[in-house]
Structures are given as C-alpha cells and as structure tokens.
PDB file of C-alpha atoms and ligand atoms in Angstrom:
ATOM      1  CA  VAL A   1      -5.329   6.745 -14.194  1.00 87.00           C
ATOM      2  CA  ASP A   2      -9.297   6.590 -13.642  1.00 96.00           C
ATOM      3  CA  TRP A   3      -9.817   3.957 -10.792  1.00 98.00           C
ATOM      4  CA  LEU A   4     -12.876   3.887 -10.495  1.00 98.00           C
ATOM      5  CA  GLN A   5     -13.622   2.722 -14.562  1.00 98.00           C
ATOM      6  CA  ARG A   6     -10.982   0.403 -13.740  1.00 97.00           C
ATOM      7  CA  TRP A   7     -12.957  -1.212 -10.964  1.00 98.00           C
ATOM      8  CA  GLN A   8     -15.831  -1.255 -13.199  1.00 97.00           C
ATOM      9  CA  GLU A   9     -14.522  -2.877 -16.210  1.00 97.00           C
ATOM     10  CA  ASN A  10     -12.463  -4.941 -13.697  1.00 96.00           C
ATOM     11  CA  LYS A  11      -8.688  -4.206 -15.184  1.00 97.00           C
ATOM     12  CA  ILE A  12      -7.390  -5.008 -11.961  1.00 97.00           C
ATOM     13  CA  GLY A  13      -4.706  -6.096 -12.798  1.00 95.00           C
ATOM     14  CA  TRP A  14      -2.617  -5.549  -9.563  1.00 97.00           C
ATOM     15  CA  HIS A  15      -4.943  -7.419  -7.816  1.00 98.00           C
ATOM     16  CA  LYS A  16      -2.661 -10.610  -6.880  1.00 97.00           C
ATOM     17  CA  ASN A  17      -4.745 -13.842  -5.340  1.00 97.00           C
ATOM     18  CA  GLU A  18      -1.921 -14.757  -2.627  1.00 98.00           C
ATOM     19  CA  ILE A  19      -0.629 -13.293   0.283  1.00 98.00           C
ATOM     20  CA  ASN A  20       2.714 -11.183  -0.621  1.00 98.00           C
ATOM     21  CA  ALA A  21       5.288 -13.290  -0.469  1.00 98.00           C
ATOM     22  CA  ARG A  22       7.383  -9.879   0.961  1.00 98.00           C
ATOM     23  CA  LEU A  23       4.741  -9.128   3.705  1.00 98.00           C
ATOM     24  CA  ILE A  24       5.218 -12.014   5.191  1.00 98.00           C
ATOM     25  CA  LYS A  25       8.850 -12.533   5.450  1.00 98.00           C
ATOM     26  CA  PHE A  26       9.358  -8.712   6.436  1.00 98.00           C
ATOM     27  CA  LEU A  27       6.025  -8.216   8.320  1.00 98.00           C
ATOM     28  CA  SER A  28       7.731  -8.897  12.142  1.00 97.00           C
ATOM     29  CA  GLN A  29       9.949  -5.897  11.243  1.00 97.00           C
ATOM     30  CA  LEU A  30       7.520  -3.781  12.037  1.00 97.00           C
ATOM     31  CA  ASN A  31       7.209  -4.789  15.535  1.00 95.00           C
ATOM     32  CA  LEU A  32       3.208  -4.492  15.654  1.00 96.00           C
ATOM     33  CA  ASN A  33       1.949  -5.289  19.325  1.00 96.00           C
ATOM     34  CA  VAL A  34      -0.500  -8.406  18.559  1.00 95.00           C
ATOM     35  CA  GLY A  35      -3.828  -6.436  18.596  1.00 97.00           C
ATOM     36  CA  GLY A  36      -2.381  -3.108  17.358  1.00 98.00           C
ATOM     37  CA  THR A  37      -3.762  -1.100  14.597  1.00 98.00           C
ATOM     38  CA  ILE A  38      -1.597  -1.177  10.758  1.00 98.00           C
ATOM     39  CA  PHE A  39      -3.491   1.053   7.731  1.00 98.00           C
ATOM     40  CA  VAL A  40      -3.192  -0.117   4.589  1.00 99.00           C
ATOM     41  CA  PRO A  41      -3.332   3.014   1.700  1.00 98.00           C
ATOM     42  CA  LEU A  42      -4.858   2.400  -1.091  1.00 98.00           C
ATOM     43  CA  CYS A  43      -5.953  -0.977  -0.241  1.00 98.00           C
ATOM     44  CA  GLY A  44      -8.054  -1.962  -2.978  1.00 98.00           C
ATOM     45  CA  LYS A  45      -9.014  -5.926  -1.931  1.00 98.00           C
ATOM     46  CA  SER A  46      -5.833  -6.940  -1.230  1.00 98.00           C
ATOM     47  CA  LEU A  47      -6.023 -10.384   0.575  1.00 98.00           C
ATOM     48  CA  ASP A  48      -3.098  -9.053   2.615  1.00 98.00           C
ATOM     49  CA  MET A  49      -5.751  -7.708   4.659  1.00 98.00           C
ATOM     50  CA  LEU A  50      -6.639 -11.125   5.827  1.00 98.00           C
ATOM     51  CA  TYR A  51      -3.305 -11.892   6.273  1.00 98.00           C
ATOM     52  CA  LEU A  52      -2.915  -9.200   8.406  1.00 98.00           C
ATOM     53  CA  ALA A  53      -6.139 -10.002  10.400  1.00 98.00           C
ATOM     54  CA  GLU A  54      -5.233 -13.359  10.677  1.00 98.00           C
ATOM     55  CA  GLN A  55      -1.716 -12.850  12.679  1.00 98.00           C
ATOM     56  CA  GLY A  56      -3.756 -11.050  15.525  1.00 98.00           C
ATOM     57  CA  PHE A  57      -4.072  -7.393  13.899  1.00 98.00           C
ATOM     58  CA  LYS A  58      -6.670  -4.760  13.643  1.00 98.00           C
ATOM     59  CA  VAL A  59      -6.440  -3.730  10.088  1.00 98.00           C
ATOM     60  CA  VAL A  60      -7.484   0.059   8.027  1.00 98.00           C
ATOM     61  CA  GLY A  61      -7.491   0.249   4.808  1.00 98.00           C
ATOM     62  CA  VAL A  62      -8.545   3.341   2.571  1.00 98.00           C
ATOM     63  CA  GLU A  63     -10.019   2.657  -0.915  1.00 98.00           C
ATOM     64  CA  ILE A  64     -11.869   5.119  -3.300  1.00 98.00           C
ATOM     65  CA  SER A  65     -13.713   2.951  -4.487  1.00 98.00           C
ATOM     66  CA  LYS A  66     -16.755   1.442  -3.596  1.00 98.00           C
ATOM     67  CA  LYS A  67     -16.786  -1.540  -5.888  1.00 98.00           C
ATOM     68  CA  ALA A  68     -13.515  -2.862  -4.204  1.00 98.00           C
ATOM     69  CA  ILE A  69     -14.527  -2.069  -0.345  1.00 98.00           C
ATOM     70  CA  ILE A  70     -17.343  -4.748  -1.174  1.00 98.00           C
ATOM     71  CA  ASP A  71     -16.099  -6.507  -3.245  1.00 98.00           C
ATOM     72  CA  PHE A  72     -13.230  -7.396  -0.912  1.00 98.00           C
ATOM     73  CA  PHE A  73     -15.814  -8.524   1.811  1.00 98.00           C
ATOM     74  CA  THR A  74     -18.428 -10.278   0.216  1.00 98.00           C
ATOM     75  CA  GLU A  75     -15.686 -12.388  -1.675  1.00 98.00           C
ATOM     76  CA  ASN A  76     -14.271 -13.400   1.740  1.00 98.00           C
ATOM     77  CA  ASN A  77     -17.244 -14.249   3.240  1.00 98.00           C
ATOM     78  CA  ILE A  78     -16.741 -11.247   6.314  1.00 98.00           C
ATOM     79  CA  PRO A  79     -20.098 -10.129   7.603  1.00 98.00           C
ATOM     80  CA  TYR A  80     -19.563  -6.051   7.277  1.00 98.00           C
ATOM     81  CA  GLN A  81     -21.467  -3.281   8.620  1.00 98.00           C
ATOM     82  CA  GLN A  82     -21.987  -0.061   6.500  1.00 98.00           C
ATOM     83  CA  GLN A  83     -21.769   3.451   8.518  1.00 97.00           C
ATOM     84  CA  ASN A  84     -21.377   6.436   6.511  1.00 96.00           C
ATOM     85  CA  ASP A  85     -18.514   5.846   4.536  1.00 97.00           C
ATOM     86  CA  ASN A  86     -17.196   3.716   6.873  1.00 98.00           C
ATOM     87  CA  PHE A  87     -17.315  -0.237   6.319  1.00 98.00           C
ATOM     88  CA  ILE A  88     -16.510  -1.837   9.293  1.00 98.00           C
ATOM     89  CA  SER A  89     -15.976  -5.965  10.015  1.00 98.00           C
ATOM     90  CA  GLU A  90     -15.204  -7.890  13.693  1.00 98.00           C
ATOM     91  CA  ASN A  91     -10.977  -6.976  12.198  1.00 98.00           C
ATOM     92  CA  ILE A  92     -11.247  -4.836   9.088  1.00 98.00           C
ATOM     93  CA  SER A  93     -12.250  -2.061   8.375  1.00 98.00           C
ATOM     94  CA  ILE A  94     -12.812   0.004   5.070  1.00 98.00           C
ATOM     95  CA  ILE A  95     -12.394   3.586   4.562  1.00 98.00           C
ATOM     96  CA  ASN A  96     -14.555   5.064   1.125  1.00 98.00           C
ATOM     97  CA  LYS A  97     -13.162   7.898   0.478  1.00 98.00           C
ATOM     98  CA  SER A  98      -9.955   9.855  -1.034  1.00 98.00           C
ATOM     99  CA  PHE A  99      -6.230   9.025   1.090  1.00 98.00           C
ATOM    100  CA  PHE A 100      -5.823  12.673   0.318  1.00 98.00           C
ATOM    101  CA  GLU A 101      -8.556  13.319   2.375  1.00 98.00           C
ATOM    102  CA  LEU A 102      -7.936  11.401   5.950  1.00 98.00           C
ATOM    103  CA  THR A 103      -7.035  13.370   8.491  1.00 97.00           C
ATOM    104  CA  ALA A 104      -5.253  11.982  11.465  1.00 97.00           C
ATOM    105  CA  THR A 105      -8.658  11.015  13.198  1.00 97.00           C
ATOM    106  CA  ASP A 106      -9.816   8.739  10.521  1.00 96.00           C
ATOM    107  CA  LEU A 107      -6.246   6.882  11.859  1.00 97.00           C
ATOM    108  CA  SER A 108      -6.698   7.092  15.606  1.00 93.00           C
ATOM    109  CA  GLY A 109      -4.626   4.613  16.926  1.00 95.00           C
ATOM    110  CA  VAL A 110      -2.667   3.365  14.143  1.00 98.00           C
ATOM    111  CA  LYS A 111       0.653   1.798  14.938  1.00 98.00           C
ATOM    112  CA  ALA A 112       2.389   0.823  11.561  1.00 98.00           C
ATOM    113  CA  VAL A 113       1.747   1.264   7.992  1.00 98.00           C
ATOM    114  CA  TYR A 114       2.202  -1.532   5.006  1.00 98.00           C
ATOM    115  CA  ASP A 115       2.169   0.109   1.398  1.00 98.00           C
ATOM    116  CA  ARG A 116       1.983  -2.228  -1.412  1.00 98.00           C
ATOM    117  CA  ALA A 117       0.685  -0.789  -5.023  1.00 98.00           C
ATOM    118  CA  SER A 118      -0.170   2.056  -3.609  1.00 98.00           C
ATOM    119  CA  LEU A 119       2.721   4.795  -3.463  1.00 98.00           C
ATOM    120  CA  VAL A 120       4.089   2.560  -7.164  1.00 98.00           C
ATOM    121  CA  ALA A 121       0.506   3.424  -8.384  1.00 98.00           C
ATOM    122  CA  LEU A 122       1.089   7.185  -8.331  1.00 98.00           C
ATOM    123  CA  ASP A 123       2.588   9.748 -10.575  1.00 97.00           C
ATOM    124  CA  LYS A 124       5.304  11.601  -9.557  1.00 97.00           C
ATOM    125  CA  PRO A 125       3.847  14.742  -8.470  1.00 97.00           C
ATOM    126  CA  THR A 126       1.308  12.688  -6.438  1.00 98.00           C
ATOM    127  CA  ARG A 127       4.154  10.062  -4.819  1.00 98.00           C
ATOM    128  CA  GLN A 128       5.264  13.726  -3.061  1.00 98.00           C
ATOM    129  CA  THR A 129       2.041  14.293  -1.680  1.00 98.00           C
ATOM    130  CA  TYR A 130       1.133  11.375  -1.049  1.00 98.00           C
ATOM    131  CA  ALA A 131       4.603  10.565   1.867  1.00 98.00           C
ATOM    132  CA  GLN A 132       3.679  13.916   3.354  1.00 98.00           C
ATOM    133  CA  HIS A 133       0.330  13.590   3.752  1.00 98.00           C
ATOM    134  CA  LEU A 134       0.756   9.761   4.831  1.00 98.00           C
ATOM    135  CA  ALA A 135       3.591  11.138   7.117  1.00 98.00           C
ATOM    136  CA  THR A 136       1.236  13.778   8.433  1.00 97.00           C
ATOM    137  CA  ILE A 137      -2.029  11.219   9.208  1.00 98.00           C
ATOM    138  CA  THR A 138      -0.086   8.503  10.681  1.00 98.00           C
ATOM    139  CA  GLN A 139       1.985  10.760  12.857  1.00 96.00           C
ATOM    140  CA  GLN A 140       5.273   9.107  10.987  1.00 96.00           C
ATOM    141  CA  CYS A 141       4.516   5.758  12.189  1.00 96.00           C
ATOM    142  CA  PRO A 142       6.893   2.937  10.693  1.00 98.00           C
ATOM    143  CA  ILE A 143       6.233   1.960   7.353  1.00 98.00           C
ATOM    144  CA  LEU A 144       6.734  -1.180   5.426  1.00 98.00           C
ATOM    145  CA  LEU A 145       7.401  -0.158   1.955  1.00 98.00           C
ATOM    146  CA  LEU A 146       7.106  -2.489  -1.065  1.00 98.00           C
ATOM    147  CA  ALA A 147       8.567  -0.497  -3.864  1.00 98.00           C
ATOM    148  CA  LEU A 148       9.515  -1.470  -7.282  1.00 98.00           C
ATOM    149  CA  ASP A 149      11.926  -0.054  -9.837  1.00 98.00           C
ATOM    150  CA  TYR A 150      12.699  -0.417 -13.354  1.00 98.00           C
ATOM    151  CA  ASP A 151      13.182   1.580 -16.731  1.00 97.00           C
ATOM    152  CA  GLN A 152      10.124   3.846 -17.028  1.00 97.00           C
ATOM    153  CA  ASP A 153      11.460   4.874 -20.484  1.00 95.00           C
ATOM    154  CA  LYS A 154      10.542   1.480 -22.118  1.00 95.00           C
ATOM    155  CA  LEU A 155       7.341   1.497 -20.174  1.00 95.00           C
ATOM    156  CA  ALA A 156       4.591   3.879 -19.132  1.00 94.00           C
ATOM    157  CA  GLY A 157       2.955   3.249 -15.339  1.00 93.00           C
ATOM    158  CA  PRO A 158       1.845   2.195 -12.748  1.00 96.00           C
ATOM    159  CA  PRO A 159       3.001   0.847 -11.286  1.00 97.00           C
ATOM    160  CA  PHE A 160       5.571   3.812 -11.460  1.00 98.00           C
ATOM    161  CA  ALA A 161       9.102   3.038 -11.072  1.00 98.00           C
ATOM    162  CA  VAL A 162      10.420   4.446  -7.728  1.00 98.00           C
ATOM    163  CA  SER A 163      14.230   4.563  -7.392  1.00 98.00           C
ATOM    164  CA  PRO A 164      15.989   4.309  -3.987  1.00 98.00           C
ATOM    165  CA  ASP A 165      16.882   7.560  -4.273  1.00 98.00           C
ATOM    166  CA  GLU A 166      13.295   8.847  -4.884  1.00 98.00           C
ATOM    167  CA  VAL A 167      12.026   6.421  -1.864  1.00 98.00           C
ATOM    168  CA  GLY A 168      15.035   8.849   0.116  1.00 98.00           C
ATOM    169  CA  GLU A 169      13.805  12.066  -1.131  1.00 98.00           C
ATOM    170  CA  LEU A 170      10.088  11.692  -0.500  1.00 98.00           C
ATOM    171  CA  PHE A 171      10.925   9.944   2.941  1.00 98.00           C
ATOM    172  CA  SER A 172      13.541  12.196   4.216  1.00 96.00           C
ATOM    173  CA  ASP A 173      12.153  12.024   7.503  1.00 95.00           C
ATOM    174  CA  TYR A 174      11.759   8.802   8.211  1.00 97.00           C
ATOM    175  CA  GLN A 175      15.374   6.703   8.732  1.00 97.00           C
ATOM    176  CA  ILE A 176      15.017   3.668   5.836  1.00 97.00           C
ATOM    177  CA  THR A 177      16.232   0.918   5.747  1.00 97.00           C
ATOM    178  CA  GLN A 178      16.805  -0.940   2.800  1.00 98.00           C
ATOM    179  CA  LEU A 179      15.770  -4.917   3.391  1.00 98.00           C
ATOM    180  CA  GLU A 180      15.742  -6.751   0.065  1.00 98.00           C
ATOM    181  CA  SER A 181      16.424  -5.941  -3.074  1.00 98.00           C
ATOM    182  CA  PHE A 182      15.959  -8.274  -6.155  1.00 98.00           C
ATOM    183  CA  ASN A 183      15.779  -8.398  -9.719  1.00 98.00           C
ATOM    184  CA  ASP A 184      12.264 -10.180 -10.619  1.00 97.00           C
ATOM    185  CA  ILE A 185      11.652  -9.743 -14.796  1.00 97.00           C
ATOM    186  CA  ALA A 186      11.553 -13.626 -15.011  1.00 97.00           C
ATOM    187  CA  ASN A 187       7.879 -13.165 -12.984  1.00 95.00           C
ATOM    188  CA  GLU A 188       7.049 -10.033 -14.963  1.00 95.00           C
ATOM    189  CA  THR A 189       5.970 -11.198 -18.280  1.00 93.00           C
ATOM    190  CA  LYS A 190       4.340  -7.346 -19.343  1.00 92.00           C
ATOM    191  CA  PHE A 191       8.056  -5.743 -18.671  1.00 96.00           C
ATOM    192  CA  ILE A 192       9.620  -8.532 -20.295  1.00 96.00           C
ATOM    193  CA  SER A 193       7.571  -8.158 -23.772  1.00 94.00           C
ATOM    194  CA  SER A 194       8.720  -4.347 -23.398  1.00 94.00           C
ATOM    195  CA  GLY A 195      11.937  -4.659 -24.111  1.00 95.00           C
ATOM    196  CA  LEU A 196      13.134  -4.723 -19.862  1.00 96.00           C
ATOM    197  CA  LYS A 197      15.704  -6.801 -18.499  1.00 96.00           C
ATOM    198  CA  ALA A 198      14.917  -5.638 -15.088  1.00 98.00           C
ATOM    199  CA  ILE A 199      12.615  -4.902 -12.654  1.00 98.00           C
ATOM    200  CA  ASN A 200      13.631  -4.700  -8.492  1.00 98.00           C
ATOM    201  CA  LYS A 201      11.378  -5.649  -6.159  1.00 98.00           C
ATOM    202  CA  ASP A 202      12.843  -3.428  -3.788  1.00 98.00           C
ATOM    203  CA  SER A 203      11.624  -3.772   0.165  1.00 98.00           C
ATOM    204  CA  TYR A 204      11.933  -1.074   3.072  1.00 98.00           C
ATOM    205  CA  TYR A 205      11.695  -0.465   6.812  1.00 98.00           C
ATOM    206  CA  LEU A 206      10.909   2.835   7.529  1.00 98.00           C
ATOM    207  CA  SER A 207      10.523   4.019  10.977  1.00 97.00           C
ATOM    208  CA  GLN A 208      11.168   7.619  12.450  1.00 90.00           C
ATOM    209  CA  ALA A 209      13.974   9.183  12.488  1.00 82.00           C
ATOM    210  CA  LEU A 210      15.863  10.135  15.992  1.00 72.00           C
ATOM    211  CA  LEU A 211      15.438  13.639  16.738  1.00 67.00           C
ATOM    212  CA  ALA A 212      18.804  15.372  17.277  1.00 61.00           C
ATOM    213  CA  SER A 213      18.849  16.455  21.182  1.00 60.00           C
ATOM    214  CA  ASN A 214      20.280  19.844  22.116  1.00 59.00           C
ATOM    215  CA  SER A 215      20.706  18.924  25.648  1.00 52.00           C
TER     216      SER A 215
HETATM  217  C1  SAM B   1      -2.167  -0.340  -7.619  1.00 80.46           C
HETATM  218  S1  SAM B   1      -3.630  -0.637  -6.913  1.00 80.46           S
HETATM  219  C2  SAM B   1      -2.756  -1.586  -5.266  1.00 80.46           C
HETATM  220  C3  SAM B   1      -4.205  -2.039  -4.510  1.00 80.46           C
HETATM  221  C4  SAM B   1      -3.941  -2.736  -3.540  1.00 80.46           C
HETATM  222  N1  SAM B   1      -2.824  -1.772  -2.450  1.00 80.46           N
HETATM  223  C5  SAM B   1      -3.097  -4.285  -3.394  1.00 80.46           C
HETATM  224  O1  SAM B   1      -1.841  -4.675  -3.445  1.00 80.46           O
HETATM  225  O2  SAM B   1      -3.772  -5.099  -4.180  1.00 80.46           O
HETATM  226  C6  SAM B   1      -4.118   0.589  -6.513  1.00 80.46           C
HETATM  227  C7  SAM B   1      -5.891   1.573  -5.335  1.00 80.46           C
HETATM  228  O3  SAM B   1      -5.991   2.506  -4.955  1.00 80.46           O
HETATM  229  C8  SAM B   1      -6.702   3.196  -5.161  1.00 80.46           C
HETATM  230  N2  SAM B   1      -6.793   4.554  -5.301  1.00 80.46           N
HETATM  231  C9  SAM B   1      -6.593   5.570  -6.279  1.00 80.46           C
HETATM  232  N3  SAM B   1      -5.963   6.151  -5.908  1.00 80.46           N
HETATM  233  C10 SAM B   1      -6.920   6.503  -4.384  1.00 80.46           C
HETATM  234  C11 SAM B   1      -6.960   7.358  -3.542  1.00 80.46           C
HETATM  235  N4  SAM B   1      -6.923   9.010  -3.829  1.00 80.46           N
HETATM  236  N5  SAM B   1      -7.839   7.101  -2.422  1.00 80.46           N
HETATM  237  C12 SAM B   1      -7.684   6.127  -1.980  1.00 80.46           C
HETATM  238  N6  SAM B   1      -7.653   4.688  -2.777  1.00 80.46           N
HETATM  239  C13 SAM B   1      -7.210   5.235  -3.956  1.00 80.46           C
HETATM  240  C14 SAM B   1      -7.390   2.359  -6.480  1.00 80.46           C
HETATM  241  O4  SAM B   1      -8.995   2.263  -7.013  1.00 80.46           O
HETATM  242  C15 SAM B   1      -6.780   0.706  -6.541  1.00 80.46           C
HETATM  243  O5  SAM B   1      -8.109  -0.008  -5.600  1.00 80.46           O
END
C-alpha cells in the first residue's frame, strides 16, 4: 500500500467520523492514571486521539503522512507547533516519521498503547516486525488492541485478517486477554459484497507477562 498516495487522493476509507465504540468500552482496562501518556501507533487523523485527550490523558501518535497530521490539527481546530518532525499541541503530539524508526527515547513516559487499524493495516511479515518493535520501544507497556478476523481468501487486505492465534504468536511475551469478539458483518458492506458471512471484531488487552521467579 502506498499510504502517502492514499492520503493525497483522500482514499482513506478506514477513517471514521466518530469515536470508536470499543475504545470507549474498554479504555478503562488500561488502568491509565489521569495525566498518563498513551501511544497511538499509525494514528492517521483518528478522532480517538481527541477522546483520549478529553479523558485527561496525553497522547503521542506516530504517522508517516504529514498531510494526515496537519489535517488532524486543522480539522479539529487545535493550535499546534511544529518542531522538526514533531507536531505538538497541548495534549496531543504526533511524530511525523515511520513507526519503524521510532526509538524508546521518542516514547519516554508512555504508559499504554492504543492500536486500532494499525496492526491490521500491515501485511503478515510486517506484522511480526511491528509487534517486536512495539514491545521494544514501549518496554512492553499494556496495549488495547482492536483487531479483526475474516476469511482472507475472499478479500485482500488491508485491513488484513489477524486471527486470535496470530495475536498469540505475535505477542507471545505478553499475557493476552480477549475482551470481546463479535461478528460485525451487518455493518461491513464491502465484506458482504465479497461473499463473506463473518468479520469478527476482536478486542484484546495485552499486558506484560509475569516473569517466572527463581527465588
Ligand atoms: C489504516 S490507517 C489507520 C489510521 C488510524 N489508526 C485510524 O484508526 O484511523 C493506517 C495509517 O498508518 C499510516 N502508516 C502506514 N505505515 C506507517 C509507518 N510505517 N509509520 C507510520 N505511519 C504509517 C498510514 O499513513 C495510515 O494513516
């Protein structure tokens, strides 16, 4: 996928004009203190960042498209400053670079991660790299992961199907709690047209696995 071209041509079918219902439902699972910082990888211009800020959290996003970032701040009337590749506002800052070039230093202070349409935006080999890099740069802080699963033979991604088994493999160093799974096919016209009968929306809470102790 050429993401920059998608943004230039405004082919951004993933973008929603409402806050994600599953974020609202499951945010508290992250147990984030007010004032705590939450990382939103591959953030696009998601309004979910506004919701997170409204709940009293600081938000750090990373997004490869500068247009997406500028659109986010201007469309929501949020004053911002640009410092090199960092777009900064009072509660939300977005780093304009590739996720894969982020370091732990870029994310110092991050206490939790919110992933919606980020992992599932990537092809299978890249998902492996993504999961490993995410664990490294966030020092395995808790993740609210919204994924989806469907018969990949019937439709090419993105969004790609990511099964519960794959989540288990990708995040094998975490303790994984599946919070919810439901078939949302009634709301997914594109998937119905492809002959699919199911698209499961799966929400997970990933947390650092308890380390085995020898003592
Ligand atoms: C499917 S969209 C989801 C955006 C957002 N999470 C949402 O829910 O609206 C994926 C986004 O990731 C961005 N992206 C793709 N690869 C990236 C990378 N390596 N680093 C940073 N952003 C990337 C794209 O420009 C696009 O905005």
